[in-house]
Short mmCIF file of C-alpha atoms in Angstrom, two decimals:
data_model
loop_
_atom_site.label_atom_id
_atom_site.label_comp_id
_atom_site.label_asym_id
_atom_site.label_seq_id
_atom_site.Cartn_x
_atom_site.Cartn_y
_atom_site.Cartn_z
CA UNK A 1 0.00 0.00 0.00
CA UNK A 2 1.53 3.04 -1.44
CA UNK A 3 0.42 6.92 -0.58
CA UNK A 4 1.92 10.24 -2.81
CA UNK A 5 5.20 9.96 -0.87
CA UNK A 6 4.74 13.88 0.12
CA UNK A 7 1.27 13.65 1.70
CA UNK A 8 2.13 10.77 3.55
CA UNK A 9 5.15 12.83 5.61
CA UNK A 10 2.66 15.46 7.45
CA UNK A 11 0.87 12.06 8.80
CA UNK A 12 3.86 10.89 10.10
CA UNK A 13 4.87 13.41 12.02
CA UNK A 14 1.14 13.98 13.03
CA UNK A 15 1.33 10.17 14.66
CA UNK A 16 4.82 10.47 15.89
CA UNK A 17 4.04 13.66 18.02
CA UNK A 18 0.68 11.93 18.93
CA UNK A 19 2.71 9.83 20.22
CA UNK A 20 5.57 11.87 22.08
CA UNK A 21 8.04 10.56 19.65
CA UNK A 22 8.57 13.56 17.70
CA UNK A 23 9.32 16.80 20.04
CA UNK A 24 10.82 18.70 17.48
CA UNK A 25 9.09 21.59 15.14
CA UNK A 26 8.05 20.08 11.90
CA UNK A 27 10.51 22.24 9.96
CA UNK A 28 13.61 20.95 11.59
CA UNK A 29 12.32 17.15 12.04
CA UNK A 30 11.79 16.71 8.00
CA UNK A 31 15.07 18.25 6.87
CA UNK A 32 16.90 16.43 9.98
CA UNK A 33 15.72 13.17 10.33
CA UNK A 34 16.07 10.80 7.12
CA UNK A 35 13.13 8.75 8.28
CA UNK A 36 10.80 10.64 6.62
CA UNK A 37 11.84 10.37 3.56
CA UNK A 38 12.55 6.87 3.68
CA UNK A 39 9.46 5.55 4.86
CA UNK A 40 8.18 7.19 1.80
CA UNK A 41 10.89 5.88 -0.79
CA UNK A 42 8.89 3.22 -2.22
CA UNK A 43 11.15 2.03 -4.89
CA UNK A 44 13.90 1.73 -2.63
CA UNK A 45 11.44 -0.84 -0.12
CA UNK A 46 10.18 -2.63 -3.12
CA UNK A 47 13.37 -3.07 -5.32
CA UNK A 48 14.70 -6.24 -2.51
CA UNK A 49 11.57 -7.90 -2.89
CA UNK A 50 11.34 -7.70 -6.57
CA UNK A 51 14.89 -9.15 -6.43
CA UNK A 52 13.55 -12.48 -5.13
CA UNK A 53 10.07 -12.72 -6.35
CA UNK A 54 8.49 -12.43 -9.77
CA UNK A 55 6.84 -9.23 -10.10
CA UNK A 56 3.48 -11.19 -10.81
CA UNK A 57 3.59 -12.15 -7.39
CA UNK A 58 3.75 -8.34 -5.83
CA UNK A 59 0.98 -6.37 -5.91
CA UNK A 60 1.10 -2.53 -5.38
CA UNK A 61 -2.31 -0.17 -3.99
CA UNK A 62 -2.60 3.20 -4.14
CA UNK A 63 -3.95 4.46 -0.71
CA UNK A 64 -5.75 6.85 -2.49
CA UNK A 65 -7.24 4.18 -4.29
CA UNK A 66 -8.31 2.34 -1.17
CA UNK A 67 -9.57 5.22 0.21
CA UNK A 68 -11.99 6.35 -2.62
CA UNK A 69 -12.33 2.92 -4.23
CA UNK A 70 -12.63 0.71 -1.57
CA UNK A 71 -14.92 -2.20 -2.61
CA UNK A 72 -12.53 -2.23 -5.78
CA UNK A 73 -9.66 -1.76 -4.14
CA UNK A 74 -10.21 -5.01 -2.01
CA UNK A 75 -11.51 -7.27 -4.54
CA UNK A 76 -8.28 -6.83 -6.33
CA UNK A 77 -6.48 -7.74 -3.18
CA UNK A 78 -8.30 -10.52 -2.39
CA UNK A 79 -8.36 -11.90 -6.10
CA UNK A 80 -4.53 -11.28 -5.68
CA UNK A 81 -4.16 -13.70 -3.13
CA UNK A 82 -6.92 -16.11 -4.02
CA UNK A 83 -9.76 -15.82 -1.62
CA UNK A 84 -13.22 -15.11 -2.16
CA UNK A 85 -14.40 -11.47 -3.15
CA UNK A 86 -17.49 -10.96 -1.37
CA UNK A 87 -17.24 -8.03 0.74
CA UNK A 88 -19.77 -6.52 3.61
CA UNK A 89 -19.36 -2.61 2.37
CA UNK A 90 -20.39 -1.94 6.21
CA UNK A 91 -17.18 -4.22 7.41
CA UNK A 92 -14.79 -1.74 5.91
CA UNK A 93 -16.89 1.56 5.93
CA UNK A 94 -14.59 3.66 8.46
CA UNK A 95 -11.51 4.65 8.19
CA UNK A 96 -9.39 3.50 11.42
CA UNK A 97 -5.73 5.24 12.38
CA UNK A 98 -6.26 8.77 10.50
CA UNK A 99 -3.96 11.05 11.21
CA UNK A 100 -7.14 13.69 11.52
CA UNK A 101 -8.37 11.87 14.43
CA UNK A 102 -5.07 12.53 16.46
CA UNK A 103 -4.38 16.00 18.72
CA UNK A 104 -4.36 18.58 16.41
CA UNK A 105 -0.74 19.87 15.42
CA UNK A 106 0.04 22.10 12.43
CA UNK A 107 1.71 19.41 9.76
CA UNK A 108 1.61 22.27 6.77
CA UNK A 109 4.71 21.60 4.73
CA UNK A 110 6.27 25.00 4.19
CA UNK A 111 7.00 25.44 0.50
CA UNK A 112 10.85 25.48 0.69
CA UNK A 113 10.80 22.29 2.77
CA UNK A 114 8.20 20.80 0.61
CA UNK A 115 10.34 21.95 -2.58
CA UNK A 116 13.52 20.35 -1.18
CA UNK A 117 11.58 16.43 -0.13
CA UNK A 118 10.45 16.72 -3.66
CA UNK A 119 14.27 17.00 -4.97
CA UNK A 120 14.92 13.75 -2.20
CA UNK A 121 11.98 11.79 -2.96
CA UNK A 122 12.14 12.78 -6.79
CA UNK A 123 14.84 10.24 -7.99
CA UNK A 124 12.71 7.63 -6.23
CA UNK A 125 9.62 8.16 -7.39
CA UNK A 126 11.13 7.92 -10.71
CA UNK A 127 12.98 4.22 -10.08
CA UNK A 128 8.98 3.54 -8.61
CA UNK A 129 7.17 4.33 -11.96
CA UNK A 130 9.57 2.29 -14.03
CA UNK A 131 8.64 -0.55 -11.84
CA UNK A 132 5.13 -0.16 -10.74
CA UNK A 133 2.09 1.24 -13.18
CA UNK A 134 -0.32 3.61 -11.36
CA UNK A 135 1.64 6.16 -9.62
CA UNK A 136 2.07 8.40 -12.51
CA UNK A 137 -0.13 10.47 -11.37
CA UNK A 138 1.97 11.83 -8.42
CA UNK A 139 3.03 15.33 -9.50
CA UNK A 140 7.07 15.02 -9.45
CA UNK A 141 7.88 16.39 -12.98
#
């Protein structure tokens, strides 16, 4: 399960000081701390799996996909790994560990630190559409 690598960031630090893992100011805790921008280099968490399985056997969602397409979403997973389709639309209605639902802390990205993740994440997302169809749509260019 894949999210635009740049949305996905703000969340993390939203859960992390949720949590009282992250005391520093959002500025200083992106540009500092590496995490963040590997936890959203995809290519680079995919690539050693694609090493030892065929690619037929790996299949890649789009949160965003999940989110606004569940029913969809899951019957592709669960055709991917061979059990039945039916699914109770009530049984995955809600939406469970949002970020939104934590204490409120200002995630904004400021531009210049959004500009320079972009410049991290971009040769990543790049290796990621070469190997996976459906993130094109992730504004990187």
């Amino acid at each position: 399960l894949i999210r635009h690598p740049i949305e996905r960031i703000p969340s993390m630090y939203i859960h992390l000081v949720a949590d009282g893992h992250e005391p520093r100011p959002l500025r200083a805790a992106l540009l500092d701390d590496p995490d963040y921008v590997l936890t959203s280099s995809y290519a680079y968490q995919l690539e050693p799996y694609l090493e030892r399985f065929d690619p037929s056997h790996i299949l890649v969602i789009d949160a965003d996909r999940l989110r606004h397409d569940r029913i969809a979403a899951l019957a592709e997973v669960f055709g991917f790994i061979g059990v039945e389709r039916r699914i109770d639309p009530q049984s995955v209605a809600a939406e469970h560990n949002r970020a939104a639902d934590r204490r409120p802390v200002d995630a904004t990205i400021p531009a210049d630190v959004e500009q320079e993740l972009r410049r991290r994440l971009a040769p990543d997302v790049s290796r990621l559409r070469s190997l996976v169809p459906g993130c094109s749509g992730w504004d990187f260019d």
